[in-house]
Amino acid sequence: MAEATEAQIIEALKKVRDPEVGKDLVSLNMIKDVQICGDAVAFTLQLTTPAHPRKEEFEQECKLAVGSLENVNSVNVRVTSHVTARPSMAGKMDVAGVKNIIAIASGKGGVGKSTVAVNIALALSREGAKVGVLDADIYGPSQPLMLGIPAARPIAEEGNKIRPLEAHGLKVMSMGFLVDEDSPVIWRGPMVMRALVQFLSETIWGELDYLILDLPPGTGDAQLTIVQQVSLAGAVIVSTPQDIALLDARKGLQMFRKTDVPILGIIENMSYYLCPECGHRENIFDTGGGEKASQRYEVPFLGAIPLDIKVRLGGDFGMPVVAGEPDHPTARAFREAARKVAEQVAIANASGPISVPELKIIG
Ligand code: ADP
């Protein structure tokens, strides 16, 4: 029997679609280097992020599609990734070497924004991405503690450059490095902004796929200035069930919409209680609030994270749950959410700089 042709293989692969994007993998330019040797076929599947949530699904579907051709007996799919970068936006600042800056925001403090930020960063790094964290939460910088480096200080290098710290495979900078833990900081918005821009541009980040920016809580002037001036790949809103009910999260959505920052979606934290003894799941609060809110505001729902003592202890002891127990159900919830975040970044990058209509509040 004659060998399959490249055209037949490509045709077969056109049947594999990315449902989130609504296009097939060939049109998305994800199939490369098709090789045919007798009845054996090999090709590369190039994902837009190593943390792609459909990695296994795509690989399997590609194998099935090509394997179903009459003259093909074995299919070898090489899965690789190339993280796409946020297209530059006029008037907004890019950071050299950093492909995507992802802001993690919340309507108010205490909802677990920093906890989500660090676990998402660790989850992306576990998938093979190069990741940094910038703790911009000047009023409660918690990343140094959560990453187990509370007493460390970054080193200034020649030419005013700062070398970030490293912890659990992440590059880390924190406004916490500038302040004394015991003295409350009274910084005005513009000061926060100046320090942050300096941190962003004068840190030797190296090459990063994702820089996770842990924003101060709320939607004040400092936050607004940051989102107006820095070119962000997108924003994740962290919310608790109560916060969603009170619509605190809505203000965050408004802020990002107004400044043309893609909203990657909502993560509902402390969503339900997971018993550390028996693994029983108790829905203490109304469930599904985050999902309903994301439907209402037409933004993706990225996941629900349980209220779990392991999360707090991990944060307090410098070993976040994704680093310490990556296979624990709570860590898995963070890892799934991180994959969705990375997927949404790639989708936003593919659609270029956005200009979206203002948020409509219904009811
Ligand atoms: P924020 O950044 O929104 O102010 P933090 O991330 O600092 O909030 O979290 C506040 C407190 O809640 C911390 O003690 C943290 O360990 C705890 N916490 C956050 N998320 C969870 C969770 N899912 N389960 C248990 N404790 C949590």
Short mmCIF file of C-alpha atoms and ligand atoms in Angstrom, two decimals:
data_model
loop_
_atom_site.label_atom_id
_atom_site.label_comp_id
_atom_site.label_asym_id
_atom_site.label_seq_id
_atom_site.Cartn_x
_atom_site.Cartn_y
_atom_site.Cartn_z
CA MET A 1 0.00 0.00 0.00
CA ALA A 2 1.26 3.49 -0.80
CA GLU A 3 2.51 5.73 2.04
CA ALA A 4 0.13 8.33 3.40
CA THR A 5 0.83 11.78 2.03
CA GLU A 6 1.47 14.89 4.12
CA ALA A 7 -1.72 16.37 2.67
CA GLN A 8 -3.76 13.41 3.96
CA ILE A 9 -2.22 13.74 7.40
CA ILE A 10 -2.88 17.46 7.55
CA GLU A 11 -6.44 16.85 6.37
CA ALA A 12 -6.94 14.28 9.15
CA LEU A 13 -5.50 16.66 11.77
CA LYS A 14 -7.91 19.38 10.70
CA LYS A 15 -10.59 17.35 12.44
CA VAL A 16 -8.95 18.02 15.82
CA ARG A 17 -10.38 21.24 17.17
CA ASP A 18 -9.64 23.46 20.12
CA PRO A 19 -13.17 23.97 21.45
CA GLU A 20 -12.15 27.00 23.53
CA VAL A 21 -10.83 28.84 20.47
CA GLY A 22 -13.26 27.30 17.98
CA LYS A 23 -10.56 26.44 15.40
CA ASP A 24 -8.70 23.31 14.33
CA LEU A 25 -5.07 22.68 15.31
CA VAL A 26 -3.79 23.03 11.74
CA SER A 27 -5.34 26.49 11.32
CA LEU A 28 -3.92 27.39 14.73
CA ASN A 29 -0.45 26.58 13.36
CA MET A 30 0.14 23.97 16.03
CA ILE A 31 1.20 21.10 13.73
CA LYS A 32 4.82 21.10 12.55
CA ASP A 33 7.48 18.83 11.01
CA VAL A 34 5.33 16.04 9.58
CA GLN A 35 7.50 13.02 8.77
CA ILE A 36 6.37 9.86 7.00
CA CYS A 37 8.38 6.68 6.86
CA GLY A 38 6.44 3.73 5.45
CA ASP A 39 3.41 3.26 7.68
CA ALA A 40 4.95 5.30 10.54
CA VAL A 41 4.08 8.95 10.95
CA ALA A 42 5.64 11.50 13.30
CA PHE A 43 4.87 15.18 13.81
CA THR A 44 5.21 17.94 16.37
CA LEU A 45 2.28 19.38 18.27
CA GLN A 46 3.34 22.84 19.36
CA LEU A 47 1.19 24.17 22.19
CA THR A 48 0.90 27.84 23.12
CA THR A 49 1.89 27.04 26.69
CA PRO A 50 3.47 24.06 28.46
CA ALA A 51 0.57 24.35 30.91
CA HIS A 52 -2.09 23.77 28.25
CA PRO A 53 -5.18 22.20 29.89
CA ARG A 54 -5.92 20.13 26.79
CA LYS A 55 -2.38 18.82 26.33
CA GLU A 56 -3.25 15.13 26.82
CA GLU A 57 -6.60 15.45 25.04
CA PHE A 58 -5.05 17.03 21.92
CA GLU A 59 -2.25 14.47 21.82
CA GLN A 60 -4.74 11.61 22.04
CA GLU A 61 -7.09 13.08 19.42
CA CYS A 62 -4.19 13.72 17.02
CA LYS A 63 -3.05 10.13 17.41
CA LEU A 64 -6.54 8.82 16.75
CA ALA A 65 -7.13 11.10 13.75
CA VAL A 66 -3.89 10.15 11.98
CA GLY A 67 -3.99 6.53 13.18
CA SER A 68 -7.37 6.07 11.53
CA LEU A 69 -5.83 6.63 8.06
CA GLU A 70 -5.72 3.35 6.15
CA ASN A 71 -2.01 3.34 5.44
CA VAL A 72 -0.79 4.47 8.88
CA ASN A 73 0.20 1.99 11.55
CA SER A 74 2.08 4.01 14.13
CA VAL A 75 1.85 7.66 15.15
CA ASN A 76 4.44 9.51 17.17
CA VAL A 77 3.39 12.93 18.49
CA ARG A 78 6.18 15.12 19.87
CA VAL A 79 4.55 17.64 22.19
CA THR A 80 6.39 20.93 22.57
CA SER A 81 5.35 24.45 23.47
CA HIS A 82 6.16 27.98 22.58
CA VAL A 83 4.65 30.53 24.93
CA THR A 84 3.21 33.43 22.99
CA ALA A 85 3.93 36.96 24.17
CA ARG A 86 1.50 39.77 24.82
CA PRO A 87 1.51 42.10 21.79
CA SER A 88 2.89 45.54 22.73
CA MET A 89 0.35 48.25 23.38
CA ALA A 90 0.94 51.90 22.51
CA GLY A 91 1.56 53.98 25.63
CA LYS A 92 2.00 50.98 27.93
CA MET A 93 5.24 49.73 29.39
CA ASP A 94 6.70 46.35 28.40
CA VAL A 95 9.34 44.59 30.51
CA ALA A 96 12.32 43.30 28.53
CA GLY A 97 12.49 39.51 28.45
CA VAL A 98 9.08 39.05 30.07
CA LYS A 99 6.50 37.62 27.69
CA ASN A 100 3.37 37.92 29.81
CA ILE A 101 2.56 39.85 32.96
CA ILE A 102 -0.49 38.42 34.67
CA ALA A 103 -2.12 40.58 37.34
CA ILE A 104 -3.82 38.83 40.24
CA ALA A 105 -6.41 41.15 41.73
CA SER A 106 -9.19 41.18 44.30
CA GLY A 107 -11.92 43.56 45.36
CA LYS A 108 -10.72 43.54 48.96
CA GLY A 109 -8.01 42.09 51.20
CA GLY A 110 -8.07 38.71 52.89
CA VAL A 111 -9.71 36.74 50.10
CA GLY A 112 -6.53 34.77 49.39
CA LYS A 113 -5.22 36.78 46.44
CA SER A 114 -1.55 36.33 47.40
CA THR A 115 -2.09 32.66 48.18
CA VAL A 116 -3.66 32.09 44.78
CA ALA A 117 -0.91 34.13 43.09
CA VAL A 118 1.93 32.06 44.54
CA ASN A 119 0.27 28.70 43.93
CA ILE A 120 -0.58 29.63 40.33
CA ALA A 121 3.03 30.72 39.81
CA LEU A 122 4.32 27.43 41.23
CA ALA A 123 1.86 25.41 39.15
CA LEU A 124 2.96 27.13 35.92
CA SER A 125 6.58 26.55 36.83
CA ARG A 126 5.91 22.84 37.47
CA GLU A 127 4.56 22.58 33.93
CA GLY A 128 7.91 23.78 32.63
CA ALA A 129 7.28 27.51 32.19
CA LYS A 130 9.78 30.15 33.33
CA VAL A 131 7.97 32.10 36.01
CA GLY A 132 8.54 35.11 38.26
CA VAL A 133 6.48 36.70 41.01
CA LEU A 134 6.32 40.39 41.78
CA ASP A 135 4.61 41.14 45.06
CA ALA A 136 3.18 44.61 44.59
CA ASP A 137 0.97 44.38 47.64
CA ILE A 138 2.75 47.10 49.56
CA TYR A 139 0.13 47.15 52.33
CA GLY A 140 0.55 43.46 53.09
CA PRO A 141 3.48 41.96 51.20
CA SER A 142 3.26 38.26 51.90
CA GLN A 143 5.19 36.55 49.12
CA PRO A 144 8.57 36.47 50.95
CA LEU A 145 6.95 34.66 53.89
CA MET A 146 4.90 32.31 51.74
CA LEU A 147 7.94 31.39 49.68
CA GLY A 148 10.08 30.83 52.76
CA ILE A 149 12.45 33.79 52.24
CA PRO A 150 11.17 36.40 54.75
CA ALA A 151 14.59 37.63 55.82
CA ALA A 152 16.30 37.57 52.42
CA ARG A 153 17.08 40.76 50.55
CA PRO A 154 17.80 41.10 46.83
CA ILE A 155 21.24 42.27 45.76
CA ALA A 156 21.77 45.52 43.90
CA GLU A 157 24.08 45.13 40.93
CA GLU A 158 25.92 47.60 38.79
CA GLY A 159 23.85 50.17 36.93
CA ASN A 160 21.01 50.22 39.47
CA LYS A 161 19.87 46.75 38.47
CA ILE A 162 18.49 44.40 41.09
CA ARG A 163 18.95 40.64 41.05
CA PRO A 164 15.72 38.96 42.16
CA LEU A 165 15.67 36.24 44.77
CA GLU A 166 14.89 32.68 43.84
CA ALA A 167 12.60 30.32 45.72
CA HIS A 168 11.00 27.04 44.65
CA GLY A 169 12.19 27.69 41.08
CA LEU A 170 10.58 31.16 40.88
CA LYS A 171 12.25 34.55 40.50
CA VAL A 172 10.87 36.70 43.29
CA MET A 173 10.71 40.41 43.99
CA SER A 174 8.58 41.97 46.68
CA MET A 175 7.72 45.40 47.92
CA GLY A 176 8.18 43.60 51.25
CA PHE A 177 11.94 43.78 50.66
CA LEU A 178 11.64 47.56 50.99
CA VAL A 179 9.72 47.71 54.19
CA ASP A 180 10.16 46.64 57.76
CA GLU A 181 7.63 43.96 58.71
CA ASP A 182 6.76 45.66 61.99
CA SER A 183 6.24 49.22 60.81
CA PRO A 184 3.03 49.93 58.94
CA VAL A 185 3.58 51.48 55.56
CA ILE A 186 1.86 54.70 54.70
CA TRP A 187 2.60 55.07 51.05
CA ARG A 188 0.55 57.19 48.75
CA GLY A 189 -0.58 55.87 45.39
CA PRO A 190 2.03 57.65 43.25
CA MET A 191 4.87 56.39 45.49
CA VAL A 192 3.65 52.82 45.15
CA MET A 193 3.49 53.27 41.43
CA ARG A 194 7.02 54.70 41.16
CA ALA A 195 8.48 51.91 43.25
CA LEU A 196 6.62 49.29 41.28
CA VAL A 197 7.70 50.59 37.89
CA GLN A 198 11.27 50.64 39.18
CA PHE A 199 10.94 47.08 40.41
CA LEU A 200 9.53 45.96 37.11
CA SER A 201 12.06 47.61 34.87
CA GLU A 202 15.21 47.42 36.97
CA THR A 203 15.01 43.81 38.05
CA ILE A 204 17.12 41.31 36.16
CA TRP A 205 14.23 38.97 35.40
CA GLY A 206 16.00 37.18 32.56
CA GLU A 207 13.68 35.39 30.17
CA LEU A 208 10.25 34.77 31.70
CA ASP A 209 7.16 33.22 30.16
CA TYR A 210 4.94 34.53 32.94
CA LEU A 211 5.42 37.19 35.58
CA ILE A 212 2.72 36.93 38.22
CA LEU A 213 1.93 40.37 39.62
CA ASP A 214 0.29 40.19 43.05
CA LEU A 215 -1.57 43.53 43.06
CA PRO A 216 -2.61 45.41 46.20
CA PRO A 217 -6.27 44.63 47.03
CA GLY A 218 -9.01 46.93 45.80
CA THR A 219 -9.33 49.30 42.91
CA GLY A 220 -7.73 52.51 44.16
CA ASP A 221 -5.51 54.97 42.34
CA ALA A 222 -2.35 52.87 42.72
CA GLN A 223 -3.96 49.83 41.10
CA LEU A 224 -5.54 51.93 38.38
CA THR A 225 -2.22 53.55 37.52
CA ILE A 226 -0.51 50.17 37.32
CA VAL A 227 -3.07 48.71 34.96
CA GLN A 228 -3.01 51.87 32.85
CA GLN A 229 0.76 52.03 32.54
CA VAL A 230 1.96 48.44 32.41
CA SER A 231 1.23 46.21 29.44
CA LEU A 232 -0.60 43.31 31.06
CA ALA A 233 -1.37 40.00 29.38
CA GLY A 234 -4.47 39.86 31.50
CA ALA A 235 -5.98 39.87 34.94
CA VAL A 236 -7.32 37.17 37.22
CA ILE A 237 -9.91 38.20 39.80
CA VAL A 238 -9.77 36.26 43.05
CA SER A 239 -12.93 36.22 45.04
CA THR A 240 -14.62 34.35 47.87
CA PRO A 241 -18.26 33.23 47.69
CA GLN A 242 -19.31 36.12 49.98
CA ASP A 243 -17.26 38.63 48.04
CA ILE A 244 -18.94 37.52 44.84
CA ALA A 245 -22.33 37.83 46.51
CA LEU A 246 -21.48 41.37 47.64
CA LEU A 247 -20.23 42.18 44.17
CA ASP A 248 -16.90 43.48 45.47
CA ALA A 249 -15.27 41.63 42.62
CA ARG A 250 -17.33 43.61 40.15
CA LYS A 251 -15.28 46.76 40.72
CA GLY A 252 -12.14 44.88 39.70
CA LEU A 253 -13.80 43.71 36.53
CA GLN A 254 -14.84 47.28 35.73
CA MET A 255 -11.31 48.58 36.28
CA PHE A 256 -9.76 46.10 33.86
CA ARG A 257 -12.48 46.52 31.25
CA LYS A 258 -12.04 50.30 31.32
CA THR A 259 -8.29 50.01 30.77
CA ASP A 260 -8.48 47.40 27.98
CA VAL A 261 -6.82 44.66 30.02
CA PRO A 262 -8.08 41.19 29.06
CA ILE A 263 -9.92 39.60 31.97
CA LEU A 264 -8.64 36.04 32.07
CA GLY A 265 -11.35 35.02 34.49
CA ILE A 266 -12.51 34.55 38.07
CA ILE A 267 -11.08 32.14 40.65
CA GLU A 268 -13.35 31.40 43.60
CA ASN A 269 -11.21 30.85 46.68
CA MET A 270 -12.36 29.29 49.99
CA SER A 271 -15.14 27.92 47.89
CA TYR A 272 -15.93 24.85 49.99
CA TYR A 273 -14.43 23.06 52.98
CA LEU A 274 -12.21 20.08 52.42
CA CYS A 275 -11.76 17.97 55.55
CA PRO A 276 -8.05 17.16 55.95
CA GLU A 277 -8.93 13.98 57.87
CA CYS A 278 -11.33 12.25 55.53
CA GLY A 279 -11.32 14.38 52.36
CA HIS A 280 -15.06 15.07 52.76
CA ARG A 281 -16.23 18.13 50.85
CA GLU A 282 -18.63 20.42 52.71
CA ASN A 283 -20.30 23.27 50.86
CA ILE A 284 -20.40 25.83 53.66
CA PHE A 285 -21.35 28.71 51.44
CA ASP A 286 -23.69 28.88 48.49
CA THR A 287 -21.98 26.93 45.76
CA GLY A 288 -21.62 27.96 42.15
CA GLY A 289 -21.50 31.70 42.92
CA GLY A 290 -18.22 32.21 41.06
CA GLU A 291 -19.46 30.30 38.08
CA LYS A 292 -22.72 32.25 38.00
CA ALA A 293 -20.86 35.54 38.32
CA SER A 294 -18.54 34.65 35.47
CA GLN A 295 -21.52 33.81 33.26
CA ARG A 296 -23.21 37.03 34.23
CA TYR A 297 -20.16 39.15 33.45
CA GLU A 298 -19.18 37.04 30.46
CA VAL A 299 -15.70 36.13 31.69
CA PRO A 300 -14.21 32.63 32.03
CA PHE A 301 -14.54 30.72 35.28
CA LEU A 302 -11.05 29.45 36.12
CA GLY A 303 -11.78 27.26 39.10
CA ALA A 304 -12.84 26.81 42.70
CA ILE A 305 -10.24 26.38 45.45
CA PRO A 306 -11.28 24.76 48.72
CA LEU A 307 -10.85 26.21 52.19
CA ASP A 308 -8.14 23.90 53.45
CA ILE A 309 -5.86 24.20 56.47
CA LYS A 310 -3.01 22.90 54.32
CA VAL A 311 -3.19 26.07 52.27
CA ARG A 312 -2.78 28.31 55.29
CA LEU A 313 -0.07 26.20 56.88
CA GLY A 314 1.80 25.93 53.59
CA GLY A 315 1.73 29.73 53.29
CA ASP A 316 2.84 30.28 56.87
CA PHE A 317 5.74 27.84 56.63
CA GLY A 318 7.13 28.88 53.27
CA MET A 319 6.00 25.74 51.46
CA PRO A 320 2.82 26.49 49.46
CA VAL A 321 0.68 23.42 48.86
CA VAL A 322 1.52 23.18 45.14
CA ALA A 323 5.22 22.99 46.01
CA GLY A 324 4.86 20.78 49.08
CA GLU A 325 2.13 18.35 48.04
CA PRO A 326 1.51 18.80 44.31
CA ASP A 327 -0.78 15.78 44.10
CA HIS A 328 -3.04 16.75 46.98
CA PRO A 329 -6.61 17.51 45.77
CA THR A 330 -6.25 21.17 46.82
CA ALA A 331 -2.96 21.50 44.93
CA ARG A 332 -4.67 19.90 41.94
CA ALA A 333 -7.40 22.55 42.11
CA PHE A 334 -4.69 25.25 41.90
CA ARG A 335 -2.92 23.41 39.08
CA GLU A 336 -6.10 23.11 37.04
CA ALA A 337 -6.83 26.80 37.55
CA ALA A 338 -3.25 27.66 36.49
CA ARG A 339 -3.65 25.69 33.26
CA LYS A 340 -6.84 27.61 32.51
CA VAL A 341 -5.07 30.90 33.22
CA ALA A 342 -2.29 29.98 30.76
CA GLU A 343 -4.84 28.94 28.16
CA GLN A 344 -6.70 32.23 28.49
CA VAL A 345 -3.43 34.18 28.16
CA ALA A 346 -2.70 32.38 24.88
CA ILE A 347 -6.22 33.09 23.63
CA ALA A 348 -5.96 36.78 24.56
CA ASN A 349 -2.53 37.03 22.89
CA ALA A 350 -3.87 35.47 19.69
CA SER A 351 -6.64 38.03 19.49
CA GLY A 352 -4.25 40.98 19.90
CA PRO A 353 -4.79 44.19 21.87
CA ILE A 354 -8.41 44.41 22.88
CA SER A 355 -10.93 47.12 22.99
CA VAL A 356 -14.03 45.89 24.74
CA PRO A 357 -17.35 47.53 25.42
CA GLU A 358 -17.98 48.67 28.96
CA LEU A 359 -19.35 46.12 31.39
CA LYS A 360 -23.13 45.96 31.52
CA ILE A 361 -24.53 45.20 34.96
CA ILE A 362 -27.78 43.33 34.76
CA GLY A 363 -29.89 43.10 37.91
P1 ADP B 1 -5.00 38.44 50.39
O1 ADP B 1 -3.77 38.43 49.53
O2 ADP B 1 -6.26 38.44 49.59
O3 ADP B 1 -5.00 39.51 51.44
P2 ADP B 1 -3.90 36.02 51.59
O4 ADP B 1 -3.50 35.23 50.40
O5 ADP B 1 -2.84 36.73 52.34
O6 ADP B 1 -5.06 37.05 51.19
O7 ADP B 1 -4.73 35.05 52.53
C1 ADP B 1 -5.26 35.48 53.78
C2 ADP B 1 -5.19 34.31 54.78
O8 ADP B 1 -6.07 33.27 54.34
C3 ADP B 1 -3.82 33.68 54.85
O9 ADP B 1 -3.59 33.28 56.17
C4 ADP B 1 -3.92 32.44 53.96
O10 ADP B 1 -3.05 31.39 54.34
C5 ADP B 1 -5.37 32.05 54.17
N1 ADP B 1 -5.95 31.37 53.01
C6 ADP B 1 -6.03 31.84 51.73
N2 ADP B 1 -6.64 30.94 50.93
C7 ADP B 1 -6.95 29.87 51.71
C8 ADP B 1 -7.59 28.61 51.48
N3 ADP B 1 -8.03 28.29 50.26
N4 ADP B 1 -7.71 27.75 52.53
C9 ADP B 1 -7.25 28.10 53.77
N5 ADP B 1 -6.66 29.26 54.05
C10 ADP B 1 -6.51 30.15 53.05
#
